[in-house]
Coordinates of C-alpha atoms and ligand atoms in Angstrom, one line a residue:
X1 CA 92.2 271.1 -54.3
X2 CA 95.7 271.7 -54.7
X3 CA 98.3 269.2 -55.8
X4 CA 101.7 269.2 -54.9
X5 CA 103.8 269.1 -58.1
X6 CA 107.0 267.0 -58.2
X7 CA 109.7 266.5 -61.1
X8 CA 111.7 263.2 -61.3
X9 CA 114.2 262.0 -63.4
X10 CA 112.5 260.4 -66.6
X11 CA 115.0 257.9 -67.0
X12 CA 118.4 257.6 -65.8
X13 CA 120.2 256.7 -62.3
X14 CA 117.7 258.9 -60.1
X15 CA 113.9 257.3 -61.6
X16 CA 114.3 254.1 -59.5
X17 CA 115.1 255.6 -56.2
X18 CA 112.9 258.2 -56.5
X19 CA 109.9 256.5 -57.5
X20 CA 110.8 253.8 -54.4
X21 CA 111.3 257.0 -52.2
X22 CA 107.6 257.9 -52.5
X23 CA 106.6 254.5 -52.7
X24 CA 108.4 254.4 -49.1
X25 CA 106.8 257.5 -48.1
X26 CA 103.6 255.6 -48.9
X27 CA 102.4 257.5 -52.3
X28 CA 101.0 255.2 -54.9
X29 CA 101.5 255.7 -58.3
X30 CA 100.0 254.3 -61.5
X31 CA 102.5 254.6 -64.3
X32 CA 102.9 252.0 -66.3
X33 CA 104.6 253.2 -69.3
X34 CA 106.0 256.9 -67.8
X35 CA 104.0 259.6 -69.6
X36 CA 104.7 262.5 -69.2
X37 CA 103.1 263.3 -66.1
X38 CA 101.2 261.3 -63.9
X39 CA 98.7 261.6 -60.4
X40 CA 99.0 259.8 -57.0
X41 CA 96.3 257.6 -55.9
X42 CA 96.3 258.2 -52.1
X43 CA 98.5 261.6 -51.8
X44 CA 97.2 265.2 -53.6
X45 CA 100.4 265.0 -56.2
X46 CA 101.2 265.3 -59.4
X47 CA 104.4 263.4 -60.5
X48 CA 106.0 265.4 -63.7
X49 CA 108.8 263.0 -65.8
X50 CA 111.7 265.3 -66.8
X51 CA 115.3 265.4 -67.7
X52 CA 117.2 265.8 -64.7
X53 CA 119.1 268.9 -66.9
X54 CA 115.8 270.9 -66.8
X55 CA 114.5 270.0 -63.4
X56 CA 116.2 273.4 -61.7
X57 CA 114.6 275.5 -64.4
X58 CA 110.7 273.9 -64.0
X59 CA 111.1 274.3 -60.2
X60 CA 111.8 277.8 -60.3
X61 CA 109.4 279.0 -62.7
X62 CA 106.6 277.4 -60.6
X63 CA 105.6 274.4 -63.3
X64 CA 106.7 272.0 -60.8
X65 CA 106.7 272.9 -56.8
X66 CA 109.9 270.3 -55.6
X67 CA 111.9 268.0 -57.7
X68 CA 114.2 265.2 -57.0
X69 CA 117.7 265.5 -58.6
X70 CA 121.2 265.6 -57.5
X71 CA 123.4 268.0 -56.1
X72 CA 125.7 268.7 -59.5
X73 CA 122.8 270.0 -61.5
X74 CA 121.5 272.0 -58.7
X75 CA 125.0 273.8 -58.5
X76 CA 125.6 273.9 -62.4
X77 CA 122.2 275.3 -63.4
X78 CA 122.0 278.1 -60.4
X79 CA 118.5 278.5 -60.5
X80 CA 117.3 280.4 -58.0
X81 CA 115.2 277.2 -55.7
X82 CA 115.6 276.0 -52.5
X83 CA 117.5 272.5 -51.3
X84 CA 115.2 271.1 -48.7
X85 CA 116.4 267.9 -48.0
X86 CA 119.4 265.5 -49.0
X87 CA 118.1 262.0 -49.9
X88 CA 120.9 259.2 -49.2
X89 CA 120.6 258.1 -52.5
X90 CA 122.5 259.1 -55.9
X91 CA 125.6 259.5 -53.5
X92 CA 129.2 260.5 -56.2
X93 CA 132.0 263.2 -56.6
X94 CA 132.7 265.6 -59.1
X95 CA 136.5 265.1 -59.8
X96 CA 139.3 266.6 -61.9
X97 CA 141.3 263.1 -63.8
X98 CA 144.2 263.3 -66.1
X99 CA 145.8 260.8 -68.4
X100 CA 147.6 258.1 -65.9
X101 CA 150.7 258.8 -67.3
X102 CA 151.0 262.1 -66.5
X103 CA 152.6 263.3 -63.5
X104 CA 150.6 265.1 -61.2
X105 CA 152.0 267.6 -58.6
X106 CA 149.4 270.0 -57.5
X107 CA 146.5 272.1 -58.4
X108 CA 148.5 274.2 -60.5
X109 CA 149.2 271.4 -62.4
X110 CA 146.4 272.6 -64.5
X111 CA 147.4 276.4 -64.7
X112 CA 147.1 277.3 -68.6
X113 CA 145.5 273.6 -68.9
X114 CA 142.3 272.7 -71.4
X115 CA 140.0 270.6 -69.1
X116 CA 136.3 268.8 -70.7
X117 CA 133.7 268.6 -68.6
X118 CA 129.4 268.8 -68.3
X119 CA 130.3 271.3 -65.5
X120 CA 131.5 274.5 -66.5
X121 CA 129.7 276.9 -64.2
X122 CA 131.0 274.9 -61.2
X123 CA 134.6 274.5 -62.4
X124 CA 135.2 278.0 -63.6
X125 CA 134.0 279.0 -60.1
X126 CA 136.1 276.2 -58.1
X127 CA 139.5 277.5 -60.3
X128 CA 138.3 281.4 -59.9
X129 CA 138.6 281.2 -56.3
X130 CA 142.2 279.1 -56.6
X131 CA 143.4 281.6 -58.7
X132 CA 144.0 278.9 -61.6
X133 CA 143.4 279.8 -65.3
X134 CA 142.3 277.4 -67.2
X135 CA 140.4 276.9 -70.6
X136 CA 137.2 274.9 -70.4
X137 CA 136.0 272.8 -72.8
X138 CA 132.1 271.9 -72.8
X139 CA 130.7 268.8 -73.4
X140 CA 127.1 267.5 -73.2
X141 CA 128.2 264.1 -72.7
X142 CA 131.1 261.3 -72.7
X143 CA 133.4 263.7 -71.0
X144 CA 136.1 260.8 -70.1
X145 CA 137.1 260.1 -74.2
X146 CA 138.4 264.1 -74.3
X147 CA 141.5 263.7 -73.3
X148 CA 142.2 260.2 -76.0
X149 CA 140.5 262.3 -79.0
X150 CA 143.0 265.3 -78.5
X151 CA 139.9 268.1 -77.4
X152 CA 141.5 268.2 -73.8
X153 CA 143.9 267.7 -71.2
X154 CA 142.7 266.7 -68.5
X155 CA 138.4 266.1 -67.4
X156 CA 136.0 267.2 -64.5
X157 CA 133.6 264.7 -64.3
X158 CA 131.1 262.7 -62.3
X159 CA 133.0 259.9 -60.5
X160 CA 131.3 256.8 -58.3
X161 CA 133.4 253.5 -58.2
X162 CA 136.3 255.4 -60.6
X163 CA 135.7 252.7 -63.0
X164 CA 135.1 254.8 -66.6
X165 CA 138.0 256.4 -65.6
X166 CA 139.9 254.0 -65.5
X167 CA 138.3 252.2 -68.4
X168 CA 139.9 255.3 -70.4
X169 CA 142.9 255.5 -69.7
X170 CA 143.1 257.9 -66.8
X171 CA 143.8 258.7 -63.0
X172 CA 141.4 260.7 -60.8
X173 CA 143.8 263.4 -58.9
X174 CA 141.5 265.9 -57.2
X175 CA 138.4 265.0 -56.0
X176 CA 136.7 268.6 -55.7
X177 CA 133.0 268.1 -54.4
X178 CA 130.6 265.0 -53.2
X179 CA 127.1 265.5 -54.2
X180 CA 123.9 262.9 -53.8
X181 CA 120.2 263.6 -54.8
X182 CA 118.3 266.2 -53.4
X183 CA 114.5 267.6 -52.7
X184 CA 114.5 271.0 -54.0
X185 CA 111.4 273.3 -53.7
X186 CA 110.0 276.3 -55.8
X187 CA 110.6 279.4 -53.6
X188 CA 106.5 280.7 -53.4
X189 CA 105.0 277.8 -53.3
X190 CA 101.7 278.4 -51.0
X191 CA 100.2 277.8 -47.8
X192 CA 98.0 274.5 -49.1
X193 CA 101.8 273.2 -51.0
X194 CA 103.7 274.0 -47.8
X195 CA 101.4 271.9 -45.8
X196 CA 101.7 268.9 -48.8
X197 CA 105.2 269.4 -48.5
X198 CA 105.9 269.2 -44.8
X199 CA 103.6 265.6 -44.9
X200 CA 105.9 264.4 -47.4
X201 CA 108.9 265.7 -45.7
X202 CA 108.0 264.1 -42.6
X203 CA 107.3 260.5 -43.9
X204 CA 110.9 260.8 -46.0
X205 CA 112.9 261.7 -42.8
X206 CA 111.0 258.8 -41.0
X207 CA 112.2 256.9 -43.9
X208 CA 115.8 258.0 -43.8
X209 CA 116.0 257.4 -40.0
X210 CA 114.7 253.8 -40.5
X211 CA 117.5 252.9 -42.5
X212 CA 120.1 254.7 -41.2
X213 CA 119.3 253.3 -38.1
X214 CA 118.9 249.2 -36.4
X215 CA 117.0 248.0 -34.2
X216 CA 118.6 245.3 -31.6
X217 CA 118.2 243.2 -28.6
X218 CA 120.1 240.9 -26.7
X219 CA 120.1 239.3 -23.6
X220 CA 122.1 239.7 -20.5
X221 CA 122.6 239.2 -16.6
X222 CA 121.4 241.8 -14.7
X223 CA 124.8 243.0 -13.4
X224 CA 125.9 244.1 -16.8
X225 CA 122.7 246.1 -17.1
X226 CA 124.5 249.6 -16.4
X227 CA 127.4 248.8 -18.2
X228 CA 125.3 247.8 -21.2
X229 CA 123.1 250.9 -21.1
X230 CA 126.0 253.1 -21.1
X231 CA 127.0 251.5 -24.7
X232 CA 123.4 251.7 -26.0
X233 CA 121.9 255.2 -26.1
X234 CA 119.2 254.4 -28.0
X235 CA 115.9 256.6 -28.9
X236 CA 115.7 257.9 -24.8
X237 CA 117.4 255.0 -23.4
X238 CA 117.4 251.4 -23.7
X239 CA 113.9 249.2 -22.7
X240 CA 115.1 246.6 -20.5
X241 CA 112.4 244.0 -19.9
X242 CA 113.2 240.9 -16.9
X243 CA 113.1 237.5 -18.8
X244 CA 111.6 234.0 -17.5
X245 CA 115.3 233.1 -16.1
X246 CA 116.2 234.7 -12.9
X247 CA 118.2 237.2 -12.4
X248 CA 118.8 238.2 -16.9
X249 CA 117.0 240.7 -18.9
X250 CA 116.3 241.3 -22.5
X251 CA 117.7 244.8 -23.9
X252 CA 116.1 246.2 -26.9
X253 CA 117.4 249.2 -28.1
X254 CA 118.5 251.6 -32.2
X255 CA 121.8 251.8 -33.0
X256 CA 123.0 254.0 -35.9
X257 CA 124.2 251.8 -38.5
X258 CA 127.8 253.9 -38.7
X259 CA 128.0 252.7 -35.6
X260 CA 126.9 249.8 -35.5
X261 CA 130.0 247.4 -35.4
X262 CA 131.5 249.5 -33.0
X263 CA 128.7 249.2 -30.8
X264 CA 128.3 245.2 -30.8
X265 CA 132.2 244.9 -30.1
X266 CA 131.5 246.6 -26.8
X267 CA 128.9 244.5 -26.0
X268 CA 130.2 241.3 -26.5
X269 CA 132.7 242.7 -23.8
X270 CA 130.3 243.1 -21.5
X271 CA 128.7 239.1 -21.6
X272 CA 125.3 240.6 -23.7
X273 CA 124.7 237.0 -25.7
X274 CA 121.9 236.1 -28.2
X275 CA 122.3 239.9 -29.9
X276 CA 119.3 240.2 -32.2
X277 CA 119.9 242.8 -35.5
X278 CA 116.9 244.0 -37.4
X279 CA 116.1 246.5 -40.0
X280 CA 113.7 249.5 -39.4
X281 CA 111.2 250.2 -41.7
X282 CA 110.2 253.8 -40.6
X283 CA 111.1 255.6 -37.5
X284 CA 109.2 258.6 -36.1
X285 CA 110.8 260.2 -33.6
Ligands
LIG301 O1 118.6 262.0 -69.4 P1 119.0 262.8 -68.2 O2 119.5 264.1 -68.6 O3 117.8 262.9 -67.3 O4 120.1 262.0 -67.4 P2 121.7 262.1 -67.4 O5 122.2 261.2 -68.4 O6 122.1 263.6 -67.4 O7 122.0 261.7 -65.9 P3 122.2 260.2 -65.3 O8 121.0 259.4 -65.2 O9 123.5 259.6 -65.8 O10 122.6 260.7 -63.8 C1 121.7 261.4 -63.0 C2 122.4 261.8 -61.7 O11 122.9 260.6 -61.0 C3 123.7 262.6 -61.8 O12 123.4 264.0 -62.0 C4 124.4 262.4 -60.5 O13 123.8 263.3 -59.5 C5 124.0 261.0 -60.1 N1 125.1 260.0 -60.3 C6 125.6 259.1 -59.4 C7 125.8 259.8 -61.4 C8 126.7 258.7 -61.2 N2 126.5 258.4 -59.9 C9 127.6 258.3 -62.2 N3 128.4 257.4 -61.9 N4 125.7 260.3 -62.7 C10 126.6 259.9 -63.6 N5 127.5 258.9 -63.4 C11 128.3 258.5 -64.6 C12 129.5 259.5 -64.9 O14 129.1 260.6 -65.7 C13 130.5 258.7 -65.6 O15 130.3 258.6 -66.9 O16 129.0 257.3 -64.5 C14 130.3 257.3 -64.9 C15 131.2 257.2 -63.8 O17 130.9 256.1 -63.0 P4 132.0 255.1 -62.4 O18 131.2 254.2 -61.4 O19 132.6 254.4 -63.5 O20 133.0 256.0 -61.6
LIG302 ZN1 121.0 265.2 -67.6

């Protein structure tokens, strides 16, 4: 029978999360030491250990069906593949820093400028469409020492908490793209894959909706029923269920954790009391 081929990260910042995402998604895996390639126990997949660099290329040519990376190499490598689904996870910028001395005015601050980066393809492109010229330096690695060493004048790098950056002696001044990791998919892959695929796909989202989302209850006299359901709008709407006291109810309802706060403000308005808050595993909708 066919297997569904995926490529993860060997080893780097994308393994964990990605090994946890199809743990999640309920896929066991025996792989004690990471060889290079390994099977599930419960789920007809074969999980291929790569460099996140190479992951467009074996995606496209067919030796792996999806992969797991993030957004920047999908961009830089332009293979021709297809982004299925953003992941949550692996979540940074790609930003343009200089020296924190310098003075920075605008973009054409860089016009005529040498800039170091691991992402030429997507830089040339990003200052071809500004109209900017500037000379790019390529670098497989420790892009943020460029500018102290002489090779450059300013860097496009990866950024998350802005902390190497600043570690080195520089200031983060355009903040061009946000990327996170990614499922990507082989363009071909057959009818048997496509099935395997859409399985997996569907226990990820379940996953993502679980943890984007919370699940609460609360209790609260009747009269503020209305008013309460009007701040919860929950899956359909809000299960109200009468308690033991006369005359209160018990409200169980998801909230979307961006809005969560917001939410629980306006029901403390509203007399709700004893507000439960708990975390959803999986949610199928
Ligand atoms: O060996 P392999 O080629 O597989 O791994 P790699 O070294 O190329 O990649 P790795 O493991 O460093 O990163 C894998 C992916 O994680 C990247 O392609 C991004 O999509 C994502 N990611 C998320 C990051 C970061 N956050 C990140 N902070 N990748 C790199 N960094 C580095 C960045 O290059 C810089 O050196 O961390 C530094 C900046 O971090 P802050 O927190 O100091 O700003
Ligand atoms: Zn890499």
């Amino acid at each position: 029978m066919d297997k569904l081929k995926i490529a993860i990260q060997k080893s780097g910042r994308l393994s964990e999360k990605s090994l946890q995402l199809l743990s999640e998604c309920g896929i066991k895996i025996s792989n004690g030491n990471r060889k290079l390639k390994t099977e599930a126990k419960n789920f007809p997949m074969e999980i291929l250990f790569l460099r996140d660099d190479d992951i467009p290329q074996y995606v496209e040519n067919g030796v792996a069906d999806i992969g797991i990376l993030g957004e920047n190499e999908v961009w830089e490598k332009e293979k021709d593949v297809d982004e299925i689904e953003k992941l949550g996870f692996g979540n940074c910028r790609l930003s343009l820093a200089i020296p924190k001395d310098e003075v920075y005015t605008d973009l054409d601050y860089f016009n005529g400028k040498r800039i170091a980066t691991s992402y030429p393809k997507i830089l040339k492109k990003y200052f071809g469409v500004k109209g900017i010229d500037v000379k790019i330096e390529e670098l497989g690695g420790s892009v943020e020492i460029a500018t102290g060493i002489g090779l450059a004048d300013g860097i496009f790098d990866i950024v998350s908490t802005g902390s190497t950056l600043l570690m080195n002696g520089l200031k983060e001044v355009e903040a061009i793209i946000k990327s996170e990791a990614v499922l990507i998919a082989n363009k071909n892959i057959n009818e048997t894959k496509q099935q395997l695929l859409d399985r997996l796909l569907f226990r990820i989202r379940a996953y993502k909706r679980g943890i984007g989302s919370k699940y609460i209850v609360m209790n609260a006299p009747n009269k503020s029923i209305p008013k309460i359901c009007s701040i919860l709008p929950g899956m359909k709407s809000p299960s109200v269920l009468p308690l033991a006291e006369e005359g209160w109810s018990s409200v169980h309802s998801v909230v979307q954790e961006d809005q969560f706060w917001d939410v629980i403000d306006a029901l403390k308005d509203v007399e709700a009391q004893g507000i439960l808050v708990m975390n959803i595993e999986k949610m199928i909708l």
